[in-house]
Amino acid sequence: MEKEKDVWSFKTSDLVTIPNIITYVRFVLIIPFVYFFLAEQYIYAAICIGLSGLSDCFDGMAARKLNQVTPLGKILDPIADKVTLFAVVICMVIYVPMVLPILVTLLVKDLIMLLGGADLIKKRLTPPSANWYGKVGTIIFYFSVCLIVFLKAFFAYENMVLDLILLSVTAASMLYALYRYGKIYFAMIKEYNESLKKTADIKNK
């Protein structure tokens, strides 16, 4: 039988919790980030992405502290991560076209996770909340992007080797997170299928 905490549910009140409002801010920050980056105002772009990274840390903390962990929040948080990542990837490809293969790897990873989350919701299961390895990957991602942008903005310093190293480490950390989340996903699917089988056996008796 499914555990109640794993069953997907939605309440209108979940839309206006403090953690989810913080997550909405992350969506909004994407617009000025892209604008400033493409306008080559890298300091402001770095501030936007830095604020996005900080809010990513605070929404989870607020959810736990205020006891406002919701199924909707568990969906919105990774979507905000992935939309932000997509915007940054587009900007970084324009900035450093050579890193396209690494950035494509990150996009594929996030696409797989989105499809996995959608499959769980379709089965009325709540996707797992962010774990430490997912957050570490996100922190490394924001650090790498901010450092690359910071060096160019303040010192007009561009180093392709450094950019590749930073983005390679980012890709490795995110692929590790994909592996760990994949294990959780397949465990949930296995439990779900076993639950269906038990239910069918009971009905057939």
PDB file of C-alpha atoms in Angstrom:
ATOM      1  CA  MET A   1       0.000   0.000   0.000  1.00  0.00           C
ATOM      2  CA  GLU A   2       1.331   3.492  -0.845  1.00  0.00           C
ATOM      3  CA  LYS A   3       2.659   5.594   1.982  1.00  0.00           C
ATOM      4  CA  GLU A   4       0.514   8.666   2.450  1.00  0.00           C
ATOM      5  CA  LYS A   5       3.508  10.995   2.454  1.00  0.00           C
ATOM      6  CA  ASP A   6       4.455   9.810  -1.028  1.00  0.00           C
ATOM      7  CA  VAL A   7       1.069  10.486  -2.603  1.00  0.00           C
ATOM      8  CA  TRP A   8       0.888  13.578  -4.794  1.00  0.00           C
ATOM      9  CA  SER A   9      -1.628  16.176  -3.614  1.00  0.00           C
ATOM     10  CA  PHE A  10      -2.295  19.863  -4.187  1.00  0.00           C
ATOM     11  CA  LYS A  11      -3.946  22.570  -2.083  1.00  0.00           C
ATOM     12  CA  THR A  12      -4.568  26.153  -3.207  1.00  0.00           C
ATOM     13  CA  SER A  13      -3.010  27.388   0.025  1.00  0.00           C
ATOM     14  CA  ASP A  14       0.310  25.847  -1.078  1.00  0.00           C
ATOM     15  CA  LEU A  15       0.616  28.582  -3.717  1.00  0.00           C
ATOM     16  CA  VAL A  16       1.255  31.311  -1.148  1.00  0.00           C
ATOM     17  CA  THR A  17       3.611  29.671   1.330  1.00  0.00           C
ATOM     18  CA  ILE A  18       6.778  31.637   2.103  1.00  0.00           C
ATOM     19  CA  PRO A  19       9.133  28.985   0.608  1.00  0.00           C
ATOM     20  CA  ASN A  20       7.136  28.919  -2.633  1.00  0.00           C
ATOM     21  CA  ILE A  21       7.086  32.731  -2.815  1.00  0.00           C
ATOM     22  CA  ILE A  22      10.887  32.659  -2.510  1.00  0.00           C
ATOM     23  CA  THR A  23      10.935  30.151  -5.366  1.00  0.00           C
ATOM     24  CA  TYR A  24       8.802  32.520  -7.479  1.00  0.00           C
ATOM     25  CA  VAL A  25      11.485  35.172  -6.925  1.00  0.00           C
ATOM     26  CA  ARG A  26      14.015  32.798  -8.505  1.00  0.00           C
ATOM     27  CA  PHE A  27      11.852  32.604 -11.627  1.00  0.00           C
ATOM     28  CA  VAL A  28      11.602  36.403 -11.759  1.00  0.00           C
ATOM     29  CA  LEU A  29      15.381  36.850 -11.377  1.00  0.00           C
ATOM     30  CA  ILE A  30      15.960  34.965 -14.625  1.00  0.00           C
ATOM     31  CA  ILE A  31      14.660  37.913 -16.672  1.00  0.00           C
ATOM     32  CA  PRO A  32      17.086  40.599 -15.378  1.00  0.00           C
ATOM     33  CA  PHE A  33      19.945  38.078 -15.395  1.00  0.00           C
ATOM     34  CA  VAL A  34      19.508  37.374 -19.116  1.00  0.00           C
ATOM     35  CA  TYR A  35      19.043  41.068 -19.877  1.00  0.00           C
ATOM     36  CA  PHE A  36      22.163  42.178 -18.004  1.00  0.00           C
ATOM     37  CA  PHE A  37      24.267  39.309 -19.323  1.00  0.00           C
ATOM     38  CA  LEU A  38      23.390  39.948 -22.955  1.00  0.00           C
ATOM     39  CA  ALA A  39      23.906  43.678 -22.383  1.00  0.00           C
ATOM     40  CA  GLU A  40      27.416  42.778 -21.076  1.00  0.00           C
ATOM     41  CA  GLN A  41      26.602  44.271 -17.685  1.00  0.00           C
ATOM     42  CA  TYR A  42      28.218  41.321 -15.978  1.00  0.00           C
ATOM     43  CA  ILE A  43      28.292  42.740 -12.456  1.00  0.00           C
ATOM     44  CA  TYR A  44      24.508  43.071 -12.369  1.00  0.00           C
ATOM     45  CA  ALA A  45      24.153  39.672 -14.030  1.00  0.00           C
ATOM     46  CA  ALA A  46      26.371  38.127 -11.330  1.00  0.00           C
ATOM     47  CA  ILE A  47      24.294  39.807  -8.614  1.00  0.00           C
ATOM     48  CA  CYS A  48      21.099  38.345 -10.101  1.00  0.00           C
ATOM     49  CA  ILE A  49      22.487  34.822 -10.301  1.00  0.00           C
ATOM     50  CA  GLY A  50      23.999  35.170  -6.831  1.00  0.00           C
ATOM     51  CA  LEU A  51      20.634  36.206  -5.383  1.00  0.00           C
ATOM     52  CA  SER A  52      19.036  33.281  -7.186  1.00  0.00           C
ATOM     53  CA  GLY A  53      21.543  30.916  -5.600  1.00  0.00           C
ATOM     54  CA  LEU A  54      20.954  32.350  -2.122  1.00  0.00           C
ATOM     55  CA  SER A  55      17.193  32.118  -2.494  1.00  0.00           C
ATOM     56  CA  ASP A  56      17.628  28.493  -3.587  1.00  0.00           C
ATOM     57  CA  CYS A  57      19.236  27.795  -0.211  1.00  0.00           C
ATOM     58  CA  PHE A  58      16.714  29.800   1.787  1.00  0.00           C
ATOM     59  CA  ASP A  59      13.520  28.327   0.329  1.00  0.00           C
ATOM     60  CA  GLY A  60      14.397  24.852   1.604  1.00  0.00           C
ATOM     61  CA  MET A  61      15.461  26.188   5.008  1.00  0.00           C
ATOM     62  CA  ALA A  62      12.255  28.227   5.281  1.00  0.00           C
ATOM     63  CA  ALA A  63      10.139  25.227   4.327  1.00  0.00           C
ATOM     64  CA  ARG A  64      11.635  23.138   7.132  1.00  0.00           C
ATOM     65  CA  LYS A  65      11.732  25.909   9.757  1.00  0.00           C
ATOM     66  CA  LEU A  66       8.144  27.017   9.098  1.00  0.00           C
ATOM     67  CA  ASN A  67       6.865  23.477   8.565  1.00  0.00           C
ATOM     68  CA  GLN A  68       5.732  24.458   5.059  1.00  0.00           C
ATOM     69  CA  VAL A  69       7.131  21.559   3.068  1.00  0.00           C
ATOM     70  CA  THR A  70       4.545  20.923   0.342  1.00  0.00           C
ATOM     71  CA  PRO A  71       4.278  18.624  -2.693  1.00  0.00           C
ATOM     72  CA  LEU A  72       3.969  21.741  -4.861  1.00  0.00           C
ATOM     73  CA  GLY A  73       7.184  23.142  -3.396  1.00  0.00           C
ATOM     74  CA  LYS A  74       8.992  19.904  -4.150  1.00  0.00           C
ATOM     75  CA  ILE A  75       8.001  20.372  -7.794  1.00  0.00           C
ATOM     76  CA  LEU A  76       8.583  24.127  -8.089  1.00  0.00           C
ATOM     77  CA  ASP A  77      12.075  24.045  -6.547  1.00  0.00           C
ATOM     78  CA  PRO A  78      13.713  21.770  -9.154  1.00  0.00           C
ATOM     79  CA  ILE A  79      11.781  23.445 -11.983  1.00  0.00           C
ATOM     80  CA  ALA A  80      13.176  26.817 -10.888  1.00  0.00           C
ATOM     81  CA  ASP A  81      16.654  25.242 -10.822  1.00  0.00           C
ATOM     82  CA  LYS A  82      16.270  23.883 -14.321  1.00  0.00           C
ATOM     83  CA  VAL A  83      14.746  27.002 -15.884  1.00  0.00           C
ATOM     84  CA  THR A  84      17.541  29.071 -14.330  1.00  0.00           C
ATOM     85  CA  LEU A  85      20.088  26.571 -15.580  1.00  0.00           C
ATOM     86  CA  PHE A  86      18.639  26.724 -19.086  1.00  0.00           C
ATOM     87  CA  ALA A  87      18.855  30.536 -19.127  1.00  0.00           C
ATOM     88  CA  VAL A  88      22.450  30.464 -17.861  1.00  0.00           C
ATOM     89  CA  VAL A  89      23.396  27.766 -20.369  1.00  0.00           C
ATOM     90  CA  ILE A  90      22.121  29.850 -23.280  1.00  0.00           C
ATOM     91  CA  CYS A  91      24.059  32.872 -22.046  1.00  0.00           C
ATOM     92  CA  MET A  92      27.230  30.846 -21.404  1.00  0.00           C
ATOM     93  CA  VAL A  93      27.130  29.303 -24.883  1.00  0.00           C
ATOM     94  CA  ILE A  94      26.992  32.811 -26.329  1.00  0.00           C
ATOM     95  CA  TYR A  95      29.864  33.808 -24.038  1.00  0.00           C
ATOM     96  CA  VAL A  96      32.024  30.677 -24.414  1.00  0.00           C
ATOM     97  CA  PRO A  97      30.838  28.585 -27.407  1.00  0.00           C
ATOM     98  CA  MET A  98      33.571  25.997 -26.774  1.00  0.00           C
ATOM     99  CA  VAL A  99      31.835  24.723 -23.610  1.00  0.00           C
ATOM    100  CA  LEU A 100      28.678  23.705 -25.473  1.00  0.00           C
ATOM    101  CA  PRO A 101      29.232  19.902 -25.019  1.00  0.00           C
ATOM    102  CA  ILE A 102      29.511  20.261 -21.234  1.00  0.00           C
ATOM    103  CA  LEU A 103      26.478  22.498 -21.032  1.00  0.00           C
ATOM    104  CA  VAL A 104      24.470  20.099 -23.207  1.00  0.00           C
ATOM    105  CA  THR A 105      25.356  17.353 -20.699  1.00  0.00           C
ATOM    106  CA  LEU A 106      23.858  19.462 -17.912  1.00  0.00           C
ATOM    107  CA  LEU A 107      20.702  20.107 -19.917  1.00  0.00           C
ATOM    108  CA  VAL A 108      20.256  16.414 -20.738  1.00  0.00           C
ATOM    109  CA  LYS A 109      20.652  15.554 -17.068  1.00  0.00           C
ATOM    110  CA  ASP A 110      17.969  18.045 -16.062  1.00  0.00           C
ATOM    111  CA  LEU A 111      15.654  16.913 -18.858  1.00  0.00           C
ATOM    112  CA  ILE A 112      15.919  13.327 -17.608  1.00  0.00           C
ATOM    113  CA  MET A 113      15.103  14.464 -14.077  1.00  0.00           C
ATOM    114  CA  LEU A 114      12.102  16.474 -15.269  1.00  0.00           C
ATOM    115  CA  LEU A 115      10.755  13.479 -17.195  1.00  0.00           C
ATOM    116  CA  GLY A 116      11.286  11.261 -14.157  1.00  0.00           C
ATOM    117  CA  GLY A 117       9.466  13.744 -11.924  1.00  0.00           C
ATOM    118  CA  ALA A 118       6.586  14.010 -14.399  1.00  0.00           C
ATOM    119  CA  ASP A 119       6.310  10.210 -14.478  1.00  0.00           C
ATOM    120  CA  LEU A 120       6.084  10.069 -10.673  1.00  0.00           C
ATOM    121  CA  ILE A 121       3.388  12.756 -10.607  1.00  0.00           C
ATOM    122  CA  LYS A 122       1.474  10.857 -13.284  1.00  0.00           C
ATOM    123  CA  LYS A 123       1.496   7.894 -10.888  1.00  0.00           C
ATOM    124  CA  ARG A 124       0.369  10.257  -8.078  1.00  0.00           C
ATOM    125  CA  LEU A 125       3.708   9.982  -6.335  1.00  0.00           C
ATOM    126  CA  THR A 126       5.535  13.008  -4.974  1.00  0.00           C
ATOM    127  CA  PRO A 127       9.044  13.355  -6.456  1.00  0.00           C
ATOM    128  CA  PRO A 128      11.800  13.288  -3.820  1.00  0.00           C
ATOM    129  CA  SER A 129      12.791  16.619  -2.342  1.00  0.00           C
ATOM    130  CA  ALA A 130      16.264  17.996  -2.991  1.00  0.00           C
ATOM    131  CA  ASN A 131      19.030  16.081  -1.197  1.00  0.00           C
ATOM    132  CA  TRP A 132      22.518  17.257  -0.256  1.00  0.00           C
ATOM    133  CA  TYR A 133      24.111  15.989  -3.458  1.00  0.00           C
ATOM    134  CA  GLY A 134      21.594  17.905  -5.553  1.00  0.00           C
ATOM    135  CA  LYS A 135      22.155  21.081  -3.553  1.00  0.00           C
ATOM    136  CA  VAL A 136      25.940  20.683  -3.727  1.00  0.00           C
ATOM    137  CA  GLY A 137      25.718  20.381  -7.498  1.00  0.00           C
ATOM    138  CA  THR A 138      23.596  23.529  -7.636  1.00  0.00           C
ATOM    139  CA  ILE A 139      26.009  25.430  -5.369  1.00  0.00           C
ATOM    140  CA  ILE A 140      28.984  24.391  -7.505  1.00  0.00           C
ATOM    141  CA  PHE A 141      27.068  25.466 -10.598  1.00  0.00           C
ATOM    142  CA  TYR A 142      26.313  28.931  -9.216  1.00  0.00           C
ATOM    143  CA  PHE A 143      29.870  29.328  -7.899  1.00  0.00           C
ATOM    144  CA  SER A 144      31.372  28.431 -11.273  1.00  0.00           C
ATOM    145  CA  VAL A 145      29.117  30.781 -13.229  1.00  0.00           C
ATOM    146  CA  CYS A 146      29.591  33.660 -10.776  1.00  0.00           C
ATOM    147  CA  LEU A 147      33.383  33.216 -10.808  1.00  0.00           C
ATOM    148  CA  ILE A 148      33.574  33.170 -14.606  1.00  0.00           C
ATOM    149  CA  VAL A 149      31.371  36.264 -14.863  1.00  0.00           C
ATOM    150  CA  PHE A 150      33.161  38.007 -11.953  1.00  0.00           C
ATOM    151  CA  LEU A 151      36.622  37.566 -13.480  1.00  0.00           C
ATOM    152  CA  LYS A 152      35.463  39.013 -16.768  1.00  0.00           C
ATOM    153  CA  ALA A 153      33.482  41.859 -15.187  1.00  0.00           C
ATOM    154  CA  PHE A 154      36.107  43.113 -12.731  1.00  0.00           C
ATOM    155  CA  PHE A 155      39.394  42.072 -14.293  1.00  0.00           C
ATOM    156  CA  ALA A 156      38.545  41.525 -17.973  1.00  0.00           C
ATOM    157  CA  TYR A 157      40.121  38.103 -17.411  1.00  0.00           C
ATOM    158  CA  GLU A 158      39.126  35.202 -19.626  1.00  0.00           C
ATOM    159  CA  ASN A 159      40.743  31.788 -19.316  1.00  0.00           C
ATOM    160  CA  MET A 160      39.267  28.986 -21.412  1.00  0.00           C
ATOM    161  CA  VAL A 161      41.062  26.273 -19.427  1.00  0.00           C
ATOM    162  CA  LEU A 162      39.691  27.612 -16.139  1.00  0.00           C
ATOM    163  CA  ASP A 163      36.198  27.835 -17.617  1.00  0.00           C
ATOM    164  CA  LEU A 164      36.381  24.242 -18.828  1.00  0.00           C
ATOM    165  CA  ILE A 165      37.642  22.993 -15.449  1.00  0.00           C
ATOM    166  CA  LEU A 166      34.905  24.801 -13.526  1.00  0.00           C
ATOM    167  CA  LEU A 167      32.153  23.601 -15.851  1.00  0.00           C
ATOM    168  CA  SER A 168      33.566  20.054 -15.941  1.00  0.00           C
ATOM    169  CA  VAL A 169      33.483  19.884 -12.134  1.00  0.00           C
ATOM    170  CA  THR A 170      29.938  21.241 -12.271  1.00  0.00           C
ATOM    171  CA  ALA A 171      28.922  18.606 -14.813  1.00  0.00           C
ATOM    172  CA  ALA A 172      30.509  15.815 -12.740  1.00  0.00           C
ATOM    173  CA  SER A 173      28.690  16.899  -9.571  1.00  0.00           C
ATOM    174  CA  MET A 174      25.357  17.118 -11.368  1.00  0.00           C
ATOM    175  CA  LEU A 175      25.784  13.742 -13.063  1.00  0.00           C
ATOM    176  CA  TYR A 176      26.510  12.241  -9.653  1.00  0.00           C
ATOM    177  CA  ALA A 177      23.289  13.825  -8.391  1.00  0.00           C
ATOM    178  CA  LEU A 178      21.453  12.324 -11.379  1.00  0.00           C
ATOM    179  CA  TYR A 179      22.808   8.885 -10.445  1.00  0.00           C
ATOM    180  CA  ARG A 180      21.657   9.243  -6.827  1.00  0.00           C
ATOM    181  CA  TYR A 181      18.230  10.586  -7.776  1.00  0.00           C
ATOM    182  CA  GLY A 182      17.953   7.807 -10.348  1.00  0.00           C
ATOM    183  CA  LYS A 183      18.360   5.216  -7.602  1.00  0.00           C
ATOM    184  CA  ILE A 184      15.551   6.864  -5.623  1.00  0.00           C
ATOM    185  CA  TYR A 185      13.336   7.028  -8.711  1.00  0.00           C
ATOM    186  CA  PHE A 186      13.726   3.331  -9.552  1.00  0.00           C
ATOM    187  CA  ALA A 187      13.175   2.375  -5.897  1.00  0.00           C
ATOM    188  CA  MET A 188       9.910   4.350  -5.892  1.00  0.00           C
ATOM    189  CA  ILE A 189       8.808   2.787  -9.179  1.00  0.00           C
ATOM    190  CA  LYS A 190       9.606  -0.682  -7.843  1.00  0.00           C
ATOM    191  CA  GLU A 191       7.575  -0.036  -4.699  1.00  0.00           C
ATOM    192  CA  TYR A 192       4.727   1.391  -6.801  1.00  0.00           C
ATOM    193  CA  ASN A 193       4.653  -1.657  -9.097  1.00  0.00           C
ATOM    194  CA  GLU A 194       4.740  -4.022  -6.125  1.00  0.00           C
ATOM    195  CA  SER A 195       1.829  -2.104  -4.596  1.00  0.00           C
ATOM    196  CA  LEU A 196      -0.179  -2.474  -7.816  1.00  0.00           C
ATOM    197  CA  LYS A 197       0.611  -6.181  -7.940  1.00  0.00           C
ATOM    198  CA  LYS A 198      -0.513  -6.709  -4.323  1.00  0.00           C
ATOM    199  CA  THR A 199      -3.726  -4.806  -5.011  1.00  0.00           C
ATOM    200  CA  ALA A 200      -4.408  -6.901  -8.102  1.00  0.00           C
ATOM    201  CA  ASP A 201      -3.718 -10.141  -6.200  1.00  0.00           C
ATOM    202  CA  ILE A 202      -6.151  -9.114  -3.456  1.00  0.00           C
ATOM    203  CA  LYS A 203      -8.876  -8.341  -6.021  1.00  0.00           C
ATOM    204  CA  ASN A 204      -8.334 -11.688  -7.755  1.00  0.00           C
ATOM    205  CA  LYS A 205      -8.725 -13.685  -4.551  1.00  0.00           C
TER     206      LYS A 205
END
